[in-house]
PDB file of C-alpha atoms in Angstrom:
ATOM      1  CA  UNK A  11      12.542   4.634  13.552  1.00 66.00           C
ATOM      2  CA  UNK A  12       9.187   2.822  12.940  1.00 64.00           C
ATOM      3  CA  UNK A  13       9.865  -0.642  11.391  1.00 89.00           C
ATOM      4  CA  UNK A  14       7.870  -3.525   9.504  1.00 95.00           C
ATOM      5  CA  UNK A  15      10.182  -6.159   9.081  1.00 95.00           C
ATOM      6  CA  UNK A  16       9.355  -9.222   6.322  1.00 96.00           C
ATOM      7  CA  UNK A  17      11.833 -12.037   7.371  1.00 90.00           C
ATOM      8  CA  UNK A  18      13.084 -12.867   3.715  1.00 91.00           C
ATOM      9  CA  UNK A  19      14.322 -10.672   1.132  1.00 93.00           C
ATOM     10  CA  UNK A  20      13.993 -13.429  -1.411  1.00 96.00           C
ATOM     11  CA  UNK A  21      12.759 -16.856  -1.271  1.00 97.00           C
ATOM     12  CA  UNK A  22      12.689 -19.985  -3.813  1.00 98.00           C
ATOM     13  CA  UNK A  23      10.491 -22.650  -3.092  1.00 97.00           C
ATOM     14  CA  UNK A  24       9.218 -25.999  -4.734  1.00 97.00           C
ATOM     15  CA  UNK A  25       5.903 -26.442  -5.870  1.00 98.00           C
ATOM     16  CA  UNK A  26       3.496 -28.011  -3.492  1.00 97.00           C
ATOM     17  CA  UNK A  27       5.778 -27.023  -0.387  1.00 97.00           C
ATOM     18  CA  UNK A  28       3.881 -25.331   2.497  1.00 97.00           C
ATOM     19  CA  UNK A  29       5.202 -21.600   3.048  1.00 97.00           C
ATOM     20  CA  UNK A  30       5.378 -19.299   5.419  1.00 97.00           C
ATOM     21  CA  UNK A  31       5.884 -15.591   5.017  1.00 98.00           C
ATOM     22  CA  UNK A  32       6.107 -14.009   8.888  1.00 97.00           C
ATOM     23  CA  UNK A  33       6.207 -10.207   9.284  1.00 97.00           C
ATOM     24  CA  UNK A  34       6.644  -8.103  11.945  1.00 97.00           C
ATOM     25  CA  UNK A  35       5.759  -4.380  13.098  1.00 95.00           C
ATOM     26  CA  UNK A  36       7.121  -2.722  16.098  1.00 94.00           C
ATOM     27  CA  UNK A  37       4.604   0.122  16.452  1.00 89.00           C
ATOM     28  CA  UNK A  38       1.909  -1.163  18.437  1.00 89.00           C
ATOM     29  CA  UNK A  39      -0.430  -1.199  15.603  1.00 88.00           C
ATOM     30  CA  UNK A  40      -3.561  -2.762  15.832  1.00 88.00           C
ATOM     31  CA  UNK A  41      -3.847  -3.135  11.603  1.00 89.00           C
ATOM     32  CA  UNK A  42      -1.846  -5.237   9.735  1.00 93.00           C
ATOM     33  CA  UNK A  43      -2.069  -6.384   5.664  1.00 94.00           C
ATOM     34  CA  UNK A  44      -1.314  -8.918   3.283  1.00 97.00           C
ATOM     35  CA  UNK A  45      -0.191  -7.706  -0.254  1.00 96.00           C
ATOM     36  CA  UNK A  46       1.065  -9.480  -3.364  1.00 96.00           C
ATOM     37  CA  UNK A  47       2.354  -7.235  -6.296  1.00 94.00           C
ATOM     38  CA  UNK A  48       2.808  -8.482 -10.091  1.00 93.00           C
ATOM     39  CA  UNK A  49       3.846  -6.297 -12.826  1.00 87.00           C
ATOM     40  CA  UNK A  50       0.571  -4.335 -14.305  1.00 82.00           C
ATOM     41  CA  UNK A  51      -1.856  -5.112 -11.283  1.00 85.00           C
ATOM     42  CA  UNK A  52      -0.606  -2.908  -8.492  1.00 86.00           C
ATOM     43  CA  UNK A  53      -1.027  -4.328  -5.235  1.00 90.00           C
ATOM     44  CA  UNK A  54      -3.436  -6.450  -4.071  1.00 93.00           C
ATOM     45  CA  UNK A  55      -4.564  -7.424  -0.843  1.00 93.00           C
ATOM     46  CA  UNK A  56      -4.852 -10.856   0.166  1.00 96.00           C
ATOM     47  CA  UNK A  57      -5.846 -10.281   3.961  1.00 96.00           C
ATOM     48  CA  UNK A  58      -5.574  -8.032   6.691  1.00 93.00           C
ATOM     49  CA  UNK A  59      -6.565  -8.445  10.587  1.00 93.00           C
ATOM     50  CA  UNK A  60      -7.390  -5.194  12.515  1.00 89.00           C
ATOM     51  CA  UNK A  61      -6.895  -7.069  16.112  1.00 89.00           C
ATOM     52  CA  UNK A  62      -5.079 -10.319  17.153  1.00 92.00           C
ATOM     53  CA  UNK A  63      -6.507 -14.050  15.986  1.00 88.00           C
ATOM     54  CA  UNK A  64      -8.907 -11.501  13.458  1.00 90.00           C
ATOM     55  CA  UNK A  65      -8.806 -12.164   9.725  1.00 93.00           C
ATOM     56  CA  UNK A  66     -10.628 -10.753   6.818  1.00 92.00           C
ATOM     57  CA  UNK A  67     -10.429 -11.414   3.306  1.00 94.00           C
ATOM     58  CA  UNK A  68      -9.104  -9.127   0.629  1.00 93.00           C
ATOM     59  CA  UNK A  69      -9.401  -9.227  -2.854  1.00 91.00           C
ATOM     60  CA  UNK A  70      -7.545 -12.517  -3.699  1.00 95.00           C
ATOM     61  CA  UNK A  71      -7.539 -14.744  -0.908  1.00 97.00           C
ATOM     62  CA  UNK A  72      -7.362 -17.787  -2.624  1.00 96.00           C
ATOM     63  CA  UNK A  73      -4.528 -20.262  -1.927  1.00 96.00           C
ATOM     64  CA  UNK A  74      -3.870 -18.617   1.172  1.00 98.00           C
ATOM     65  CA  UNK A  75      -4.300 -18.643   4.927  1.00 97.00           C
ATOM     66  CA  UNK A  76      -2.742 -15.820   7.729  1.00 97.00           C
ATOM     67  CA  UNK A  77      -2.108 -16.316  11.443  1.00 97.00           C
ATOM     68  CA  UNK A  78      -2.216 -13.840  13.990  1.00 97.00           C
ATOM     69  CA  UNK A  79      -1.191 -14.795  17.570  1.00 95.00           C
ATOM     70  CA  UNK A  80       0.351 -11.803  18.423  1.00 96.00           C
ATOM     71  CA  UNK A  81       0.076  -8.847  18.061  1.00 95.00           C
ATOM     72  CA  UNK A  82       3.213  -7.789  16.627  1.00 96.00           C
ATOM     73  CA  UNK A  83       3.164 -10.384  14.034  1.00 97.00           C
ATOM     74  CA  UNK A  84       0.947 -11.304  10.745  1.00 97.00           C
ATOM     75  CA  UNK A  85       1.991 -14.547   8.933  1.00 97.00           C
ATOM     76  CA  UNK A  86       1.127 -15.172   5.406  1.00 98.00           C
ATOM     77  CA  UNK A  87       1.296 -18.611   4.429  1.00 98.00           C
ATOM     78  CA  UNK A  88       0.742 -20.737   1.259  1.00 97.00           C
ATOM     79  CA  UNK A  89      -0.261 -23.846   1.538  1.00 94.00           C
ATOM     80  CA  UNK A  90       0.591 -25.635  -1.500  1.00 97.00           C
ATOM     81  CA  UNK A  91       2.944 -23.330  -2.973  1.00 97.00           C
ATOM     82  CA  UNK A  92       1.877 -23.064  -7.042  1.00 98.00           C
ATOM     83  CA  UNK A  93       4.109 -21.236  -9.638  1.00 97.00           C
ATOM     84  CA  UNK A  94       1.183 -18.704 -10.306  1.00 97.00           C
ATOM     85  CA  UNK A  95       2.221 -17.396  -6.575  1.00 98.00           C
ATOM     86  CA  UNK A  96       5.537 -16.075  -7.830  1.00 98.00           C
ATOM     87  CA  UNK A  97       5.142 -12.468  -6.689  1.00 97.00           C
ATOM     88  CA  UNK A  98       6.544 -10.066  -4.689  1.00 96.00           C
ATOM     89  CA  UNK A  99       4.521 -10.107  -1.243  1.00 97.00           C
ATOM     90  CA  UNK A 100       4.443  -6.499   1.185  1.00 96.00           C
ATOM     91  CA  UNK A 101       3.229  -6.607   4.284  1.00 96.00           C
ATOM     92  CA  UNK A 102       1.524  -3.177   5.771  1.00 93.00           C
ATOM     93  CA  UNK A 103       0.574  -1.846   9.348  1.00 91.00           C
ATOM     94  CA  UNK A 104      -1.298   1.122  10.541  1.00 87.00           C
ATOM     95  CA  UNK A 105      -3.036   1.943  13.308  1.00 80.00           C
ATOM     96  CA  UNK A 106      -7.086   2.990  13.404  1.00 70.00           C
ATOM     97  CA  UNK A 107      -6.369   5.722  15.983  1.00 62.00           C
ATOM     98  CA  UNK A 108      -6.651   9.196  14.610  1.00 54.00           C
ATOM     99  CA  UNK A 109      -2.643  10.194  15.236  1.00 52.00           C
ATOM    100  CA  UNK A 110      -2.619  13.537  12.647  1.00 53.00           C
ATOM    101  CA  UNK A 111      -5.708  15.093  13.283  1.00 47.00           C
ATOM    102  CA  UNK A 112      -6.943  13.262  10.212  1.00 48.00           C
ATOM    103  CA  UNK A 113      -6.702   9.472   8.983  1.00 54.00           C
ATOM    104  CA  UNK A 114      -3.798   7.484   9.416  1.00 69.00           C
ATOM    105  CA  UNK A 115      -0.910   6.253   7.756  1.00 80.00           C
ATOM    106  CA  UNK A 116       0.219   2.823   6.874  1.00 86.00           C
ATOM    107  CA  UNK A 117       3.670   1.326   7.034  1.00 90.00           C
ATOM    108  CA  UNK A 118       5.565  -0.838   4.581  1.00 93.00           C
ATOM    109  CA  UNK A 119       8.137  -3.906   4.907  1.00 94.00           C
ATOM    110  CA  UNK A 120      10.678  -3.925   2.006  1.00 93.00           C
ATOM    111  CA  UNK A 121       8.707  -6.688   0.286  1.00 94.00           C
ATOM    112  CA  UNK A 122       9.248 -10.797  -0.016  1.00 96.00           C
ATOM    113  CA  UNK A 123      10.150 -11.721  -3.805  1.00 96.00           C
ATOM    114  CA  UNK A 124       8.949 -15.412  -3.755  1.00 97.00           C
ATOM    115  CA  UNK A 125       9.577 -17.802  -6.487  1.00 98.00           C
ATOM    116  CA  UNK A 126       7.782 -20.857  -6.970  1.00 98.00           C
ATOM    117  CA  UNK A 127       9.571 -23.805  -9.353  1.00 97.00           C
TER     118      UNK A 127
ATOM    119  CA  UNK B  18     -14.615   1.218  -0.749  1.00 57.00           C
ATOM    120  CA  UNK B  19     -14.518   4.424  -3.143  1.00 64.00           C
ATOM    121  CA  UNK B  20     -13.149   3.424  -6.234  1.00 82.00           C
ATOM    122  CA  UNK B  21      -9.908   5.891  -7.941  1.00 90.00           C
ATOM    123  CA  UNK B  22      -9.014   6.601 -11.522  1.00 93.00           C
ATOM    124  CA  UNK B  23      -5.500   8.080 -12.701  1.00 95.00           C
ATOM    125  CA  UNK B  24      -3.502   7.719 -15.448  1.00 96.00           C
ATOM    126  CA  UNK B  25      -1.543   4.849 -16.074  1.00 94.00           C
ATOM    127  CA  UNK B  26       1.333   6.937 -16.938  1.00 96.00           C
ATOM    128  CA  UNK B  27       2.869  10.521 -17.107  1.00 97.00           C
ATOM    129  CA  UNK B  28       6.123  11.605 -18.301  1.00 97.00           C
ATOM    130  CA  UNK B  29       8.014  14.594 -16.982  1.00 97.00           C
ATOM    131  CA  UNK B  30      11.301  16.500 -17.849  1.00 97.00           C
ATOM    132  CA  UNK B  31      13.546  17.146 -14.762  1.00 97.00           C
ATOM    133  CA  UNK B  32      12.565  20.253 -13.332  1.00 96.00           C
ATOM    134  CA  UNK B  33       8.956  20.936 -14.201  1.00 97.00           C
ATOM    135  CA  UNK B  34       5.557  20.618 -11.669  1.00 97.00           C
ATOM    136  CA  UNK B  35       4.010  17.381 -12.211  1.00 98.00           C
ATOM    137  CA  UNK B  36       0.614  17.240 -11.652  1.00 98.00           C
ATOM    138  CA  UNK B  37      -1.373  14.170 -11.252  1.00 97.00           C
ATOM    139  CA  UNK B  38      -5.149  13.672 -10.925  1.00 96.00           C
ATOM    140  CA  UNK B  39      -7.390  10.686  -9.282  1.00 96.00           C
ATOM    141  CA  UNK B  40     -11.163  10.542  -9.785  1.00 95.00           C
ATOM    142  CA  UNK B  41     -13.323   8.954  -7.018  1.00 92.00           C
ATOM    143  CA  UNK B  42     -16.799   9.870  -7.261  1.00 91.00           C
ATOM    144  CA  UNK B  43     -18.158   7.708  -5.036  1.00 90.00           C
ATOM    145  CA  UNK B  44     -16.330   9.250  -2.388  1.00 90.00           C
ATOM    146  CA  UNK B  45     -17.612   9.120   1.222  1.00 87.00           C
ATOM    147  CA  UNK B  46     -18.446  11.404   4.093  1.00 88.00           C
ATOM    148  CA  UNK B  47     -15.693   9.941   6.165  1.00 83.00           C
ATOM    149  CA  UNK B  48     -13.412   9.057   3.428  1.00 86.00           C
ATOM    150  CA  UNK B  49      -9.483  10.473   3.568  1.00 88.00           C
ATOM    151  CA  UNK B  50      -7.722  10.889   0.490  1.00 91.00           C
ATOM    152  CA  UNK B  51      -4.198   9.307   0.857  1.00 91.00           C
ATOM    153  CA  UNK B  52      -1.053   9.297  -1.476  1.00 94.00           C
ATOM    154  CA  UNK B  53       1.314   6.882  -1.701  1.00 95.00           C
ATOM    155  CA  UNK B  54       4.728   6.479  -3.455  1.00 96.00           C
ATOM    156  CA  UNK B  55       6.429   3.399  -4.522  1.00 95.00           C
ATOM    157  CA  UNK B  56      10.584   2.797  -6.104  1.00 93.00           C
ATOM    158  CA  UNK B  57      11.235  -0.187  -7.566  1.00 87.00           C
ATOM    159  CA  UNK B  58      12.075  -3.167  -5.206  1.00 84.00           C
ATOM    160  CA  UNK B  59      10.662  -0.928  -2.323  1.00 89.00           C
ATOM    161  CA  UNK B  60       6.993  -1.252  -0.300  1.00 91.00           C
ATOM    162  CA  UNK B  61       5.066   2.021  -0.955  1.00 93.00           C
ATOM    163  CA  UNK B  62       5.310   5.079   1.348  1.00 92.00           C
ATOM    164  CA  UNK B  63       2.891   7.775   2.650  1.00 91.00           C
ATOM    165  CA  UNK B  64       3.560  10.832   0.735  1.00 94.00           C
ATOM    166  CA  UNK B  65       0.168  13.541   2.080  1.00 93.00           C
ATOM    167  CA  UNK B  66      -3.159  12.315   3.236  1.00 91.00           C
ATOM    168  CA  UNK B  67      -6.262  15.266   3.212  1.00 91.00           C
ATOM    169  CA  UNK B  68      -9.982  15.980   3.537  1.00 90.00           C
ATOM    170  CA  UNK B  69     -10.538  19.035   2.088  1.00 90.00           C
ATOM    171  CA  UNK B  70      -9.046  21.624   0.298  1.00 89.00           C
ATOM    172  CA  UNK B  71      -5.566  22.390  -0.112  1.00 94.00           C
ATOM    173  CA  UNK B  72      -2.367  19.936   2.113  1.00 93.00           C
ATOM    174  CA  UNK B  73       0.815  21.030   1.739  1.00 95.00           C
ATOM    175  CA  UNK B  74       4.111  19.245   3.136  1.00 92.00           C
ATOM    176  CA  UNK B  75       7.446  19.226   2.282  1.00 91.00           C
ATOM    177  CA  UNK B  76       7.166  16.617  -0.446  1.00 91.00           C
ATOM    178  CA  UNK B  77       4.100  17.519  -2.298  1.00 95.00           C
ATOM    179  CA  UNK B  78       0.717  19.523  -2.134  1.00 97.00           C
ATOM    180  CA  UNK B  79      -2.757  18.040  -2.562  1.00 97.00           C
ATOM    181  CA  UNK B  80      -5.620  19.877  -4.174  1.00 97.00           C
ATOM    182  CA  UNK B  81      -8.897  18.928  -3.324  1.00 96.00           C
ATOM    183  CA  UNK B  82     -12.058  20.145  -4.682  1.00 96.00           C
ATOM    184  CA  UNK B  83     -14.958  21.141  -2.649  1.00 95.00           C
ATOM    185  CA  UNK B  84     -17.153  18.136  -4.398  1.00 95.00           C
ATOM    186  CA  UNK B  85     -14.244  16.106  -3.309  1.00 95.00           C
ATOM    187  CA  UNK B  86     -14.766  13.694  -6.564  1.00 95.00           C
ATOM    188  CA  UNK B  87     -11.356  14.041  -7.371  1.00 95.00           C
ATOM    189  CA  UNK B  88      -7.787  15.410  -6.317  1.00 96.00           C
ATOM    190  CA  UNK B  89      -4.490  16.403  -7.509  1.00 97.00           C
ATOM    191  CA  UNK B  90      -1.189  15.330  -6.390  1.00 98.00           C
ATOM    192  CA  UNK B  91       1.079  17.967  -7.103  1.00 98.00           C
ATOM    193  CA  UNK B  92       4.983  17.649  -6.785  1.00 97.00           C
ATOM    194  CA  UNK B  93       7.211  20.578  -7.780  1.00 94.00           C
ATOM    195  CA  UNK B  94      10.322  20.635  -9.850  1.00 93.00           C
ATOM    196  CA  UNK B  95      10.612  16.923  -9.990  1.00 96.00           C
ATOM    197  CA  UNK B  96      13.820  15.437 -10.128  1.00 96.00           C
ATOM    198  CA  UNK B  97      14.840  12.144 -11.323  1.00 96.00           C
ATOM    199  CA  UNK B  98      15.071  10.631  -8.074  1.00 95.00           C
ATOM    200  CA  UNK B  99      10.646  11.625  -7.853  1.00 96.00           C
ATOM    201  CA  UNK B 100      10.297   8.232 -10.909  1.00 97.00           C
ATOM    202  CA  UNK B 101       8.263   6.177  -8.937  1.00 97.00           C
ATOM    203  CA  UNK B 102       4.709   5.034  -9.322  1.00 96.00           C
ATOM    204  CA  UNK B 103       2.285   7.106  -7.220  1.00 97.00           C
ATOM    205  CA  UNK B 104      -1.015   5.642  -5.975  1.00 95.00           C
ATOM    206  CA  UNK B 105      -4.291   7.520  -4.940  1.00 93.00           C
ATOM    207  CA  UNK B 106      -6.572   5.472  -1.778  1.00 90.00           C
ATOM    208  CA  UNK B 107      -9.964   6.376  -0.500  1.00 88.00           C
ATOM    209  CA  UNK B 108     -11.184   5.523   2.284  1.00 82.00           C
ATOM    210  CA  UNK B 109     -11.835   6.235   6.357  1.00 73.00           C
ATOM    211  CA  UNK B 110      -8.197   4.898   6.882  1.00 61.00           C
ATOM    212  CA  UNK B 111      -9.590   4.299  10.680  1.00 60.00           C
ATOM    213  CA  UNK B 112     -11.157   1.289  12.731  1.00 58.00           C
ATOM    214  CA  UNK B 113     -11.258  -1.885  10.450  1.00 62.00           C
ATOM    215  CA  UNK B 114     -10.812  -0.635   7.402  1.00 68.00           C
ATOM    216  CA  UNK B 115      -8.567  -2.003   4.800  1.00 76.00           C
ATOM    217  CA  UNK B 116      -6.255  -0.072   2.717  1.00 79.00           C
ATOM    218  CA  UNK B 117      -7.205  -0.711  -1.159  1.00 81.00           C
ATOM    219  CA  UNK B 118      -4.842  -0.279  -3.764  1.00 84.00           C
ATOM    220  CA  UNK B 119      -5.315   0.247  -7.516  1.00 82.00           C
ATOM    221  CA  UNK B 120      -2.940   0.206 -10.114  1.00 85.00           C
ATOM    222  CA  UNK B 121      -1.056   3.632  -9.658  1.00 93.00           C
ATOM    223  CA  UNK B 122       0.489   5.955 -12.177  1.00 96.00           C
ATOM    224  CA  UNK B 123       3.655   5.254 -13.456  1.00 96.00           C
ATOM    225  CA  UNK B 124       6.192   8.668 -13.315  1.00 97.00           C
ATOM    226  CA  UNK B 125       8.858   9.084 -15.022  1.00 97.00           C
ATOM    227  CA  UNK B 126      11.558  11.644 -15.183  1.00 97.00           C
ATOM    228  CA  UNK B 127      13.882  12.410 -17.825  1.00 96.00           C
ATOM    229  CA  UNK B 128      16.863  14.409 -17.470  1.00 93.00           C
TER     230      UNK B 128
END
């Protein structure tokens, strides 16, 4: 079964505290994605990396930074944690290879609800 | 990135086809059209992905014109378990392309 694993369910942090978010795939997949969600916006990406140590920007990077060392793993992290990044964060994989005779299809953690006081 | 359109929300009674449409008219030549579905407290899940023409899997069917400006999600005799918000994507889906997300449409199912 094809997993993307988001180490916390839920998280509280303090304002200003630096914050990791680490998330894991164990498909091989070279893609991997950086949303937050907020009620009335959808998802929005924040970053994605198509290959180890790569990063791009999405939509709303600011405030954040991502790490990619390996692989297998795409950290999110926050700085200077602020109470407008209380969100729920996903984290998405997918690979570029053609694997259904069409495009491809991306898979989802269960999400990170962070809350910022 | 192709932009979508769809309704912000539909509502359904249990049992009937629910049809829902995205518009993306500045589609591309090498641009899939890919559904996803989201619950509540859950990350989003592939429900069909197509080119052309008509998909069909065990979940849903996708209509696609042969202008390819827009498409139709179509899931039969919905059940309450199908509330979810649905979201339409454009794009290649291949090499370094990220995956774009707009707002979705909001289903909802009443018994």
């Amino acid at each position: 079964d094809v997993k993307v694993t988001q180490s916390s369910r839920y998280l509280v942090k303090r304002t200003g505290e630096k914050v990791f978010l680490e998330c894991v795939q164990d498909m091989d997949h070279e893609n991997m994605f950086w949303y937050r969600q907020d009620p009335g916006l959808g998802l929005r990406l924040i970053y994605f990396s198509y290959d180890v140590k790569m990063k791009e920007k999405g939509d709303i990077p600011e405030g954040y930074s991502v790490s990619r060392e390996k692989k297998e793993r795409f950290s999110l992290i926050l700085e200077s944690a602020s109470t407008n990044q209380t969100s729920m964060y996903l984290c998405a994989s997918s690979s570029p290879h053609d694997t259904t005779g069409g495009g491809t299809e991306a898979f989802f953690g269960q999400g990170t609800r962070l809350t910022v006081v | 990135l192709a932009k979508t359109t769809q309704p912000i929300s539909m509502d359904s009674y249990e049992g009937q086809e629910v049809n829902i449409t995205c518009s993306h008219n500045n589609i591309a030549t090498n641009d899939y059209i890919t559904w996803y579905q989201q619950f509540p407290s859950q990350g989003p899940r592939f429900i069909i992905q197509g080119y052309k023409t008509k998909v069909t899997n065990e979940v849903a069917s996708l209509f696609i014109p042969a202008d390819r400006k827009s498409s139709t999600l179509s899931l039969p005799r919905v059940s309450l378990s199908d509330t979810a918000v649905y979201y339409c994507l454009v794009g290649d889906m291949g090499g370094n392309t990220p995956l774009v997300f707009g707002k979705g449409t909001r289903l909802s199912v009443i018994a």
